[in-house]
Amino acid sequence: MPRIDRRTFVGQSLAAAGVMTFGTGATRPIASNDKIGVSVVGAGGRGGSHINAWLKDSRTEILYVVDVDENAGNRRCDMIAGEQGKRPTFVTDMRRTFDDKSVNAVSTATPNHWHALCGVWAMQAGKDAYIEKPICHNIAEGSALIAASKKYQRVCQTGTQCRSSSAIQNAVKFMSEGGIGDVKFARGLCYKRRKSIGSLGDYPIPGEVDFNLWSGPAQYSDPRNTRGRFHYDWHWQRRYGNGDSGNQGPHQTDIARWGLGIDSHPVSVVSYGGRIGYQAERKDPNYVDAGDTANTQVSIYDYGDKCIVFETRGLEVKASADDELNRLFDSSKGNKIGVVFYGSDGFLVQRSYTHCEAFDKNFQPIKTFKGSGNHFGNFLDVCESRKMDDLNADAREGHLSAGLSHLGNISYYLGEDNKVSAEQAAETLKDIKSLDDNGKTLGRTIRHLEDNNVDLSKYPISMGPHLKFDPNKEIFPDSPTATEMVTRNYREGFACPKAADV
Ligand SMILES: NC(=O)c1ccc[n+]([C@@H]2O[C@H](COP(=O)([O-])OP(=O)(O)OC[C@H]3O[C@@H](n4cnc5c(N)ncnc54)[C@H](O)[C@@H]3O)[C@@H](O)[C@H]2O)c1
């Protein structure tokens, strides 16, 4: 496909898309029939959930499936044909569907490094966009999405479906009405076992995959695939994914931020951890896993008067590692992922998408919240009504929550070579302002590693620098190196524009 100049493309596409401009600048796409025409971009595991959601909602028709893997895309098209009675068109390049005026909405479940560019291109072409979490691969991309949504008056929903769960909505409301007193601190937890993804190597690129399009905005110095399983395991390679802090994290940090009523980036961050335990798991001291994101990580976000801590544990979690938390979040009883809010009068725990529970100070349950929701439906409601305030997870919410994983990872990546003992880590954390007991959290993390037979003298954790962040300018005032990591170098033809240039 010839390279398209985006400004020309936008002009042509808005005209071609039959977009009407109203007095306020708000626009409404005109569908070719009375249905919302959808292009699903990325038809892997999560793309399948998008497809199922659109199939279930009579307001939509899936017009396109886009995947750079021919087999994955065609399989989905066959399935949709059976359900929808009409086979969508399969294409490998998303830009072809942005050119089609009958497409009103784009839903994207590509790997993370593609999310923002896909969303910006879609909105520039006049489409509404449902973008999976994390909606961006770096902080600058998140700002670009907000700008595009505003400039083109497009609906931009972040795929953090917990925002539409009635259990969590009601629990957040309960807290905002003082249900557990004054709440200033929340801990997000991702205790999700992640085994090694296999050794770092030079693996064939599957013949059915267009690797140029798959790589898109992500730099590669030579076209190699260094992981054994091509799909999904990109999550653990930082060029494409963001580790579990950017995979599971954006759900829990989003709930934490929402529950605490925080509407900005933090003013500082520090993160520590490592990709640890796989040498023992493989019984090979020299084993090098193909992933380069942390599987064990603690990030501390300071908002001045409030604080969020996010903990990732990829090794086996035993209840013994979590004695302090066990009364609220007992891992031995299956609590592996969630958020714990600490209030002056009690606690509130998010246990799942459909379940939250409040406790008094003595750990006695006081209220249970149950219920689900329809996040895809909320997106379609707003596509129809154009009442942007009704959207449950707009680009700004997505950006601020994805931003937490990016900030944590910037500190972690910058400190990767700063290997420290548990004592040295404790010494560093003593001086870092936080509403958590930094020493206790570190202690539980170290105990967890030891429980998993990690020899910390051979495989120590890394301690990232404590970085000040300017939440408005989105720069690290004391670290030009960290500020460089707010964006990335893009491949020609796949650059995500800056917010000012969308
Ligand atoms: N909201 C949730 O609960 C939830 C759950 C799972 C995954 N996700 C998110 O969904 C995204 C996809 O995850 P997954 O597990 O399905 O990954 P996956 O690797 O299984 O699937 C990604 C698919 O996208 C395709 N793809 C890659 N580049 C593309 C491009 N340029 N155009 C079109 N298709 C392209 C791949 O070929 C693959 O089929 C991730 O960002 C993940 O964070 C969200």
Coordinates of C-alpha atoms and ligand atoms in Angstrom, one line a residue:
M1 CA 0.0 0.0 0.0
P2 CA 1.5 3.4 -0.9
R3 CA 2.3 5.6 2.1
I4 CA -0.5 8.0 2.8
D5 CA 0.1 11.6 3.9
R6 CA -2.1 11.7 7.0
R7 CA -3.5 15.2 6.4
T8 CA -4.6 14.4 2.9
F9 CA -5.9 11.1 4.1
V10 CA -7.9 12.7 6.9
G11 CA -9.5 15.3 4.6
Q12 CA -10.3 12.6 2.0
S13 CA -11.6 10.2 4.6
L14 CA -13.8 12.6 6.5
A15 CA -15.4 13.6 3.2
A16 CA -15.6 10.0 2.1
A17 CA -17.0 8.9 5.4
G18 CA -20.0 11.2 5.0
V19 CA -19.2 12.8 8.3
M20 CA -21.6 15.7 9.1
T21 CA -20.3 18.6 11.1
F22 CA -22.6 20.3 13.5
G23 CA -22.4 23.8 14.8
T24 CA -20.5 22.8 18.0
G25 CA -17.9 21.0 15.9
A26 CA -19.4 17.6 17.0
T27 CA -19.8 15.2 14.2
R28 CA -21.9 12.1 13.6
P29 CA -21.0 9.4 11.1
I30 CA -23.7 8.4 8.7
A31 CA -24.0 4.6 8.5
S32 CA -24.7 3.0 5.1
N33 CA -27.7 1.2 6.7
D34 CA -29.2 1.7 10.2
K35 CA -26.4 -0.3 11.8
I36 CA -23.1 0.9 13.1
G37 CA -20.5 -0.6 10.7
V38 CA -17.5 -2.0 12.7
S39 CA -14.0 -2.8 11.7
V40 CA -12.3 -5.1 14.2
V41 CA -8.5 -4.7 14.1
G42 CA -6.6 -7.6 15.6
A43 CA -8.4 -10.9 15.7
G44 CA -6.4 -12.8 18.3
G45 CA -7.7 -13.8 21.8
R46 CA -9.1 -10.5 22.8
G47 CA -10.2 -9.6 19.3
G48 CA -12.5 -12.7 19.6
S49 CA -14.2 -11.1 22.6
H50 CA -14.7 -7.9 20.6
I51 CA -16.3 -9.9 17.8
N52 CA -18.6 -11.7 20.2
A53 CA -19.7 -8.5 21.8
W54 CA -20.5 -6.9 18.4
L55 CA -22.3 -10.0 17.2
K56 CA -24.5 -9.9 20.3
D57 CA -25.5 -6.3 19.8
S58 CA -28.1 -5.9 17.1
R59 CA -27.0 -2.3 16.6
T60 CA -23.8 -3.3 14.8
E61 CA -22.6 -5.1 11.7
I62 CA -19.0 -6.3 11.5
L63 CA -17.9 -5.1 8.0
Y64 CA -14.2 -5.9 8.3
V65 CA -11.8 -8.1 10.2
V66 CA -8.2 -6.8 10.0
D67 CA -5.3 -9.0 11.0
V68 CA -1.8 -9.2 9.8
D69 CA -2.0 -13.0 10.3
E70 CA -4.1 -14.3 7.4
N71 CA -5.1 -17.5 9.2
A72 CA -6.3 -15.7 12.4
G73 CA -8.3 -13.2 10.4
N74 CA -9.9 -15.7 8.0
R75 CA -10.8 -18.0 10.8
R76 CA -12.7 -15.2 12.5
C77 CA -14.4 -14.2 9.3
D78 CA -15.6 -17.7 8.8
M79 CA -17.1 -17.8 12.3
I80 CA -18.7 -14.3 11.9
A81 CA -20.2 -15.4 8.5
G82 CA -22.0 -18.2 10.3
E83 CA -23.4 -16.0 13.1
Q84 CA -24.0 -12.8 11.1
G85 CA -25.2 -14.3 7.9
K86 CA -22.7 -12.2 6.0
R87 CA -19.0 -12.7 5.8
P88 CA -17.0 -9.5 6.7
T89 CA -14.2 -8.5 4.4
F90 CA -10.8 -9.7 5.5
V91 CA -7.8 -7.3 5.1
T92 CA -4.3 -7.1 6.5
D93 CA -3.8 -3.3 6.4
M94 CA -6.1 -1.4 8.8
R95 CA -5.9 1.7 6.6
R96 CA -8.0 0.1 3.9
T97 CA -10.9 0.0 6.3
F98 CA -10.4 3.6 7.5
D99 CA -10.9 4.6 3.8
D100 CA -14.4 2.9 3.7
K101 CA -17.2 5.3 4.4
S102 CA -19.5 2.6 5.7
V103 CA -17.2 1.9 8.6
N104 CA -18.4 4.0 11.6
A105 CA -16.4 2.4 14.4
V106 CA -13.0 0.7 14.8
S107 CA -12.4 -1.7 17.7
T108 CA -8.8 -2.6 18.2
A109 CA -7.2 -5.5 20.0
T110 CA -3.8 -5.5 18.4
P111 CA -0.6 -5.8 20.5
N112 CA 0.0 -2.7 22.7
H113 CA 2.6 -1.0 20.4
W114 CA -0.1 -0.5 17.8
H115 CA -3.0 0.8 19.9
A116 CA -2.5 4.5 19.8
L117 CA -1.5 4.8 16.2
C118 CA -4.5 2.7 15.1
G119 CA -6.7 4.9 17.3
V120 CA -5.3 8.2 16.0
W121 CA -5.6 7.1 12.4
A122 CA -9.1 5.8 12.9
M123 CA -10.3 9.1 14.5
Q124 CA -8.5 11.2 11.9
A125 CA -10.5 9.2 9.4
G126 CA -13.8 10.1 11.2
K127 CA -14.3 6.8 13.0
D128 CA -15.2 6.2 16.6
A129 CA -12.7 4.0 18.4
Y130 CA -12.8 1.3 21.1
I131 CA -9.1 0.8 22.0
E132 CA -7.9 -2.0 24.3
K133 CA -5.9 -1.3 27.4
P134 CA -3.3 0.0 27.7
I135 CA -4.5 2.5 25.1
C136 CA -0.9 3.6 24.5
H137 CA 2.6 2.1 24.6
N138 CA 4.1 5.3 26.0
I139 CA 2.9 8.5 27.6
A140 CA 3.1 10.8 24.6
E141 CA 0.8 8.4 22.6
G142 CA -1.9 8.7 25.3
S143 CA -1.9 12.5 24.9
A144 CA -2.2 12.1 21.2
L145 CA -5.3 10.0 21.6
I146 CA -6.9 12.6 23.8
A147 CA -6.1 15.3 21.3
A148 CA -7.5 13.3 18.4
S149 CA -10.7 12.5 20.2
K150 CA -11.2 16.2 21.0
K151 CA -10.1 17.5 17.6
Y152 CA -12.2 15.1 15.5
Q153 CA -15.0 14.8 18.1
R154 CA -14.8 11.0 18.0
V155 CA -15.8 8.6 20.8
C156 CA -12.7 7.0 22.2
Q157 CA -13.4 4.2 24.7
T158 CA -10.6 2.5 26.6
G159 CA -11.0 -1.2 27.0
T160 CA -11.0 -1.1 30.8
Q161 CA -14.4 -2.9 31.1
C162 CA -14.4 -2.6 34.9
R163 CA -15.5 1.0 34.4
S164 CA -18.9 -0.4 33.3
S165 CA -19.3 -3.0 36.1
S166 CA -22.1 -2.0 38.4
A167 CA -20.4 -3.7 41.3
I168 CA -17.3 -1.5 41.0
Q169 CA -19.4 1.6 40.1
N170 CA -21.4 1.1 43.3
A171 CA -18.3 0.4 45.4
V172 CA -16.6 3.6 44.2
K173 CA -19.8 5.6 45.0
F174 CA -19.9 4.0 48.4
M175 CA -16.4 5.2 49.1
S176 CA -17.0 8.6 47.7
E177 CA -19.9 9.0 50.2
G178 CA -17.5 8.1 53.0
G179 CA -18.4 4.4 53.4
I180 CA -14.9 3.6 54.7
G181 CA -14.0 7.1 55.8
D182 CA -11.2 9.1 54.3
V183 CA -9.4 7.1 51.6
K184 CA -6.0 8.1 50.4
F185 CA -4.2 4.9 49.7
A186 CA -4.9 2.0 47.4
R187 CA -2.9 -1.1 46.5
G188 CA -3.3 -2.9 43.2
L189 CA -2.4 -6.5 43.0
C190 CA -1.5 -8.8 40.2
Y191 CA -0.5 -12.2 41.5
K192 CA -0.7 -14.0 38.1
R193 CA 1.6 -16.9 37.5
R194 CA 3.6 -16.4 34.4
K195 CA 6.0 -19.1 33.4
S196 CA 9.1 -18.5 31.3
I197 CA 8.3 -17.8 27.7
G198 CA 11.3 -19.9 26.5
S199 CA 14.8 -19.0 25.8
L200 CA 15.9 -15.9 23.9
G201 CA 16.5 -17.1 20.3
D202 CA 16.1 -16.5 16.6
Y203 CA 12.8 -18.1 15.7
P204 CA 11.1 -18.2 12.3
I205 CA 8.4 -15.6 11.7
P206 CA 5.2 -17.5 10.9
G207 CA 4.6 -17.6 7.2
E208 CA 1.0 -16.3 7.5
V209 CA 2.2 -13.1 9.3
D210 CA 3.1 -9.9 7.6
F211 CA 5.9 -9.0 10.0
N212 CA 6.4 -5.5 8.6
L213 CA 2.8 -4.6 9.5
W214 CA 2.9 -6.5 12.7
S215 CA 5.9 -4.5 13.8
G216 CA 4.4 -1.2 12.7
P217 CA 5.5 1.5 15.1
A218 CA 8.0 -0.7 16.9
Q219 CA 11.6 -0.3 15.9
Y220 CA 13.4 -3.4 14.8
S221 CA 17.1 -3.3 13.9
D222 CA 16.8 -6.6 12.0
P223 CA 13.6 -8.4 11.2
R224 CA 13.9 -11.1 13.8
N225 CA 11.5 -12.9 16.1
T226 CA 13.2 -13.7 19.3
R227 CA 10.5 -15.6 21.2
G228 CA 9.2 -19.1 20.6
R229 CA 5.5 -18.4 20.6
F230 CA 4.9 -15.5 18.2
H231 CA 1.4 -14.4 19.4
Y232 CA 0.6 -13.3 22.9
D233 CA 4.2 -13.6 24.3
W234 CA 5.1 -10.2 22.9
H235 CA 3.5 -8.9 26.2
W236 CA 6.8 -9.7 27.9
Q237 CA 9.0 -7.9 25.3
R238 CA 9.2 -4.2 26.1
R239 CA 9.4 -3.2 22.4
Y240 CA 5.8 -4.4 22.0
G241 CA 4.3 -5.0 25.4
N242 CA 4.6 -3.5 28.9
G243 CA 4.8 -6.5 31.1
D244 CA 2.0 -7.3 33.6
S245 CA 2.2 -3.7 35.0
G246 CA 0.9 -2.7 31.5
N247 CA -1.2 -5.8 30.9
Q248 CA -3.2 -6.5 34.1
G249 CA -2.1 -3.3 35.6
P250 CA -4.3 -0.8 33.7
H251 CA -7.4 -2.6 35.1
Q252 CA -6.3 -2.4 38.7
T253 CA -4.5 1.0 38.7
D254 CA -7.5 2.4 36.9
I255 CA -9.9 1.2 39.6
A256 CA -7.4 2.4 42.3
R257 CA -7.2 5.9 40.7
W258 CA -11.0 6.0 40.1
G259 CA -11.7 5.0 43.7
L260 CA -9.3 7.5 45.1
G261 CA -10.8 10.3 42.9
I262 CA -7.5 11.1 41.3
D263 CA -7.6 12.9 37.9
S264 CA -3.9 13.5 37.2
H265 CA -0.6 11.8 36.8
P266 CA 1.5 11.3 40.0
V267 CA 4.2 13.7 41.0
S268 CA 6.8 11.0 41.5
V269 CA 7.4 7.3 40.9
V270 CA 9.9 4.6 42.0
S271 CA 9.8 1.0 40.9
Y272 CA 11.9 -2.1 41.8
G273 CA 11.9 -5.8 40.9
G274 CA 13.2 -8.0 38.1
R275 CA 12.6 -10.8 35.8
I276 CA 13.5 -13.4 38.3
G277 CA 13.1 -17.1 39.1
Y278 CA 13.4 -18.7 35.7
Q279 CA 16.9 -20.0 36.2
A280 CA 15.6 -22.0 39.2
E281 CA 12.5 -23.0 37.3
R282 CA 14.6 -24.3 34.4
K283 CA 17.3 -25.7 36.7
D284 CA 19.9 -23.8 34.5
P285 CA 21.9 -21.0 36.2
N286 CA 22.7 -19.5 32.7
Y287 CA 19.1 -19.6 31.4
V288 CA 18.1 -16.4 29.6
D289 CA 14.3 -16.0 29.1
A290 CA 13.2 -14.2 25.9
G291 CA 11.2 -11.7 27.9
D292 CA 12.7 -8.4 29.1
T293 CA 9.9 -7.0 31.2
A294 CA 9.7 -7.5 35.0
N295 CA 7.8 -10.5 36.3
T296 CA 8.2 -9.2 39.9
Q297 CA 7.7 -5.5 40.3
V298 CA 6.5 -3.0 42.9
S299 CA 5.8 0.6 41.7
I300 CA 5.0 3.4 44.2
Y301 CA 3.1 6.4 42.8
D302 CA 3.0 9.5 44.9
Y303 CA 0.2 12.1 44.3
G304 CA 1.1 14.4 47.1
D305 CA -1.8 13.7 49.4
K306 CA -2.7 10.3 47.9
C307 CA -0.8 7.2 46.9
I308 CA -1.1 4.1 44.8
V309 CA 1.1 1.0 44.9
F310 CA 1.0 -1.7 42.3
E311 CA 2.5 -5.1 42.9
T312 CA 3.1 -7.7 40.2
R313 CA 4.1 -11.2 41.0
G314 CA 4.7 -13.7 38.2
L315 CA 6.0 -16.6 40.4
E316 CA 3.8 -18.9 42.5
V317 CA 2.1 -16.9 45.2
K318 CA 1.7 -18.7 48.5
A319 CA -0.5 -17.4 51.3
S320 CA 2.5 -17.3 53.5
A321 CA 4.0 -14.5 51.5
D322 CA 1.1 -12.3 52.2
D323 CA 0.4 -12.6 55.9
E324 CA -0.5 -8.9 56.3
L325 CA -2.9 -8.9 53.5
N326 CA -4.5 -12.3 54.1
R327 CA -7.4 -11.0 56.1
L328 CA -8.6 -9.0 53.2
F329 CA -7.1 -10.7 50.2
D330 CA -6.2 -14.3 50.9
S331 CA -4.2 -15.7 48.0
S332 CA -4.6 -19.2 49.2
K333 CA -8.4 -18.8 48.7
G334 CA -8.0 -17.7 45.1
N335 CA -7.6 -13.9 45.5
K336 CA -4.9 -13.2 42.9
I337 CA -5.9 -10.0 41.2
G338 CA -7.7 -7.0 42.7
V339 CA -7.4 -3.7 44.6
V340 CA -7.4 -3.0 48.3
F341 CA -8.5 0.5 49.4
Y342 CA -7.4 1.6 52.9
G343 CA -9.8 4.0 54.6
S344 CA -9.7 5.7 58.0
D345 CA -12.8 3.7 59.0
G346 CA -12.2 0.4 57.1
F347 CA -11.2 -1.2 53.8
L348 CA -12.7 -1.9 50.5
V349 CA -11.6 -4.8 48.3
Q350 CA -12.2 -5.2 44.5
R351 CA -12.1 -9.0 44.1
S352 CA -13.3 -9.4 40.5
Y353 CA -15.1 -7.7 37.7
T354 CA -18.4 -8.4 39.4
H355 CA -17.6 -8.4 43.1
C356 CA -16.4 -5.9 45.7
E357 CA -16.6 -6.1 49.5
A358 CA -16.3 -3.5 52.2
F359 CA -14.9 -4.1 55.8
D360 CA -14.8 -2.2 59.0
K361 CA -11.6 -1.5 60.8
N362 CA -11.8 -4.9 62.5
F363 CA -12.0 -6.7 59.2
Q364 CA -15.7 -7.4 59.6
P365 CA -17.6 -7.4 56.3
I366 CA -20.1 -4.5 56.1
K367 CA -21.2 -4.5 52.5
T368 CA -21.0 -6.6 49.4
F369 CA -21.3 -5.2 45.9
K370 CA -22.2 -7.5 43.0
G371 CA -23.1 -6.9 39.4
S372 CA -21.7 -6.7 35.9
G373 CA -22.1 -4.3 32.9
N374 CA -21.7 -3.9 29.2
H375 CA -18.7 -1.8 28.3
F376 CA -19.1 -2.4 24.6
G377 CA -22.7 -1.4 24.9
N378 CA -21.7 1.9 26.7
F379 CA -19.4 2.7 23.7
L380 CA -22.3 2.1 21.2
D381 CA -24.7 4.1 23.3
V382 CA -22.3 7.1 23.0
C383 CA -21.6 6.5 19.3
E384 CA -25.3 6.9 18.8
S385 CA -26.1 9.8 21.3
R386 CA -22.8 11.7 20.9
K387 CA -23.0 12.6 24.6
M388 CA -19.3 12.2 25.3
D389 CA -19.8 12.6 29.0
D390 CA -21.8 9.4 29.1
L391 CA -18.7 7.4 28.1
N392 CA -17.4 5.3 31.0
A393 CA -13.7 5.2 30.1
D394 CA -12.7 8.0 27.7
A395 CA -9.2 8.6 26.3
R396 CA -8.1 10.6 29.3
E397 CA -9.0 7.9 31.8
G398 CA -7.2 5.4 29.6
H399 CA -4.2 7.6 29.3
L400 CA -3.9 8.3 33.1
S401 CA -4.2 4.7 33.9
A402 CA -1.9 3.3 31.2
G403 CA 0.5 6.1 32.2
L404 CA 1.0 4.5 35.5
S405 CA 2.5 1.4 34.0
H406 CA 4.7 3.5 31.7
L407 CA 5.9 5.6 34.6
G408 CA 6.7 2.5 36.7
N409 CA 8.5 0.9 33.8
I410 CA 10.6 4.0 33.1
S411 CA 11.9 3.9 36.6
Y412 CA 12.4 0.1 36.5
Y413 CA 14.2 0.1 33.1
L414 CA 16.5 3.0 34.1
G415 CA 17.4 1.1 37.3
E416 CA 17.7 -2.3 35.7
D417 CA 21.5 -2.4 36.2
N418 CA 21.3 -1.1 39.7
K419 CA 21.3 -4.6 41.5
V420 CA 20.7 -4.3 45.2
S421 CA 20.4 -6.5 48.2
A422 CA 17.2 -6.5 50.3
E423 CA 19.0 -4.4 52.9
Q424 CA 20.2 -1.8 50.3
A425 CA 16.7 -1.7 48.8
A426 CA 15.2 -1.1 52.3
E427 CA 17.7 1.7 52.9
T428 CA 16.7 3.4 49.6
L429 CA 12.9 3.0 50.2
K430 CA 13.2 4.4 53.8
D431 CA 13.7 7.9 52.3
I432 CA 10.9 7.7 49.8
K433 CA 7.6 9.4 50.7
S434 CA 4.6 7.1 50.4
L435 CA 1.4 6.3 52.3
D436 CA 2.4 2.6 52.2
D437 CA 4.8 1.0 54.6
N438 CA 7.5 0.7 52.0
G439 CA 9.6 -1.6 54.2
K440 CA 6.8 -4.1 54.8
T441 CA 5.9 -4.3 51.1
L442 CA 9.5 -4.9 50.2
G443 CA 9.8 -7.5 52.9
R444 CA 6.7 -9.4 51.6
T445 CA 8.2 -9.2 48.1
I446 CA 11.5 -10.5 49.1
R447 CA 9.9 -13.3 51.1
H448 CA 7.8 -14.2 48.1
L449 CA 11.0 -14.6 46.0
E450 CA 12.7 -16.7 48.6
D451 CA 9.6 -18.9 48.9
N452 CA 10.1 -19.5 45.2
N453 CA 13.7 -20.6 45.7
V454 CA 15.2 -17.5 44.2
D455 CA 18.8 -17.1 45.4
L456 CA 18.9 -13.3 45.8
S457 CA 22.7 -13.3 46.2
K458 CA 23.0 -14.6 42.6
Y459 CA 19.9 -13.0 41.1
P460 CA 19.3 -9.7 43.0
I461 CA 16.4 -7.3 42.4
S462 CA 17.0 -4.0 40.6
M463 CA 16.1 -0.7 42.2
G464 CA 14.9 2.1 39.9
P465 CA 15.6 5.8 40.5
H466 CA 13.0 7.8 42.4
L467 CA 11.8 10.1 39.6
K468 CA 10.0 13.4 40.0
F469 CA 7.3 13.8 37.3
D470 CA 5.6 17.0 36.1
P471 CA 2.0 15.8 35.6
N472 CA 1.0 18.7 33.3
K473 CA 4.1 19.0 31.1
E474 CA 4.5 15.2 31.1
I475 CA 8.3 15.4 31.6
F476 CA 10.7 14.3 34.3
P477 CA 12.2 17.7 35.4
D478 CA 15.4 16.1 36.8
S479 CA 16.0 13.4 34.3
P480 CA 16.3 14.1 30.6
T481 CA 17.0 10.4 30.1
A482 CA 13.6 9.5 31.6
T483 CA 11.9 12.3 29.6
E484 CA 13.2 10.7 26.4
M485 CA 11.3 7.6 27.4
V486 CA 8.0 9.5 27.4
T487 CA 8.0 8.7 23.6
R488 CA 9.9 6.4 21.3
N489 CA 11.6 6.3 17.9
Y490 CA 9.2 5.2 15.3
R491 CA 9.7 3.4 12.0
E492 CA 9.1 5.5 9.0
G493 CA 5.5 5.5 8.0
F494 CA 4.3 4.3 11.4
A495 CA 5.0 7.4 13.6
C496 CA 2.3 8.2 16.1
P497 CA 1.9 12.0 15.9
K498 CA 2.4 14.2 18.9
A499 CA -0.7 15.6 20.5
A500 CA -0.1 19.0 18.9
D501 CA 0.1 17.4 15.4
V502 CA -2.9 15.1 15.3
Ligands
LIG1 N1 -9.7 -5.8 28.3 C1 -9.3 -7.0 28.6 O1 -9.7 -7.6 29.6 C2 -8.3 -7.7 27.8 C3 -8.1 -9.0 27.9 C4 -7.1 -9.6 27.0 C5 -6.3 -8.8 26.2 N2 -6.5 -7.5 26.2 C6 -5.7 -6.6 25.3 O2 -6.0 -7.0 23.9 C7 -4.8 -6.8 23.1 C8 -4.6 -8.1 22.3 O3 -4.3 -9.1 23.2 P1 -4.4 -10.7 22.7 O4 -4.2 -11.5 23.9 O5 -5.6 -10.9 21.9 O6 -3.0 -10.7 21.8 P2 -2.7 -11.7 20.6 O7 -1.3 -11.7 20.3 O8 -3.4 -13.1 20.9 O9 -3.6 -11.1 19.4 C9 -3.2 -9.9 18.7 C10 -3.7 -10.1 17.3 O10 -3.5 -8.8 16.6 C11 -2.9 -9.1 15.3 N3 -2.2 -7.9 14.9 C12 -0.9 -7.5 15.2 N4 -0.6 -6.4 14.5 C13 -1.7 -6.1 13.8 C14 -2.1 -5.0 13.0 N5 -1.2 -4.0 12.7 N6 -3.3 -5.0 12.4 C15 -4.2 -6.0 12.6 N7 -3.9 -7.0 13.4 C16 -2.7 -7.0 14.0 C17 -2.0 -10.3 15.6 O11 -1.7 -11.0 14.4 C18 -2.9 -11.2 16.5 O12 -3.8 -12.0 15.8 C19 -3.7 -6.5 24.1 O13 -3.4 -5.1 24.0 C20 -4.2 -6.8 25.5 O14 -3.7 -5.9 26.5 C21 -7.5 -6.9 26.9

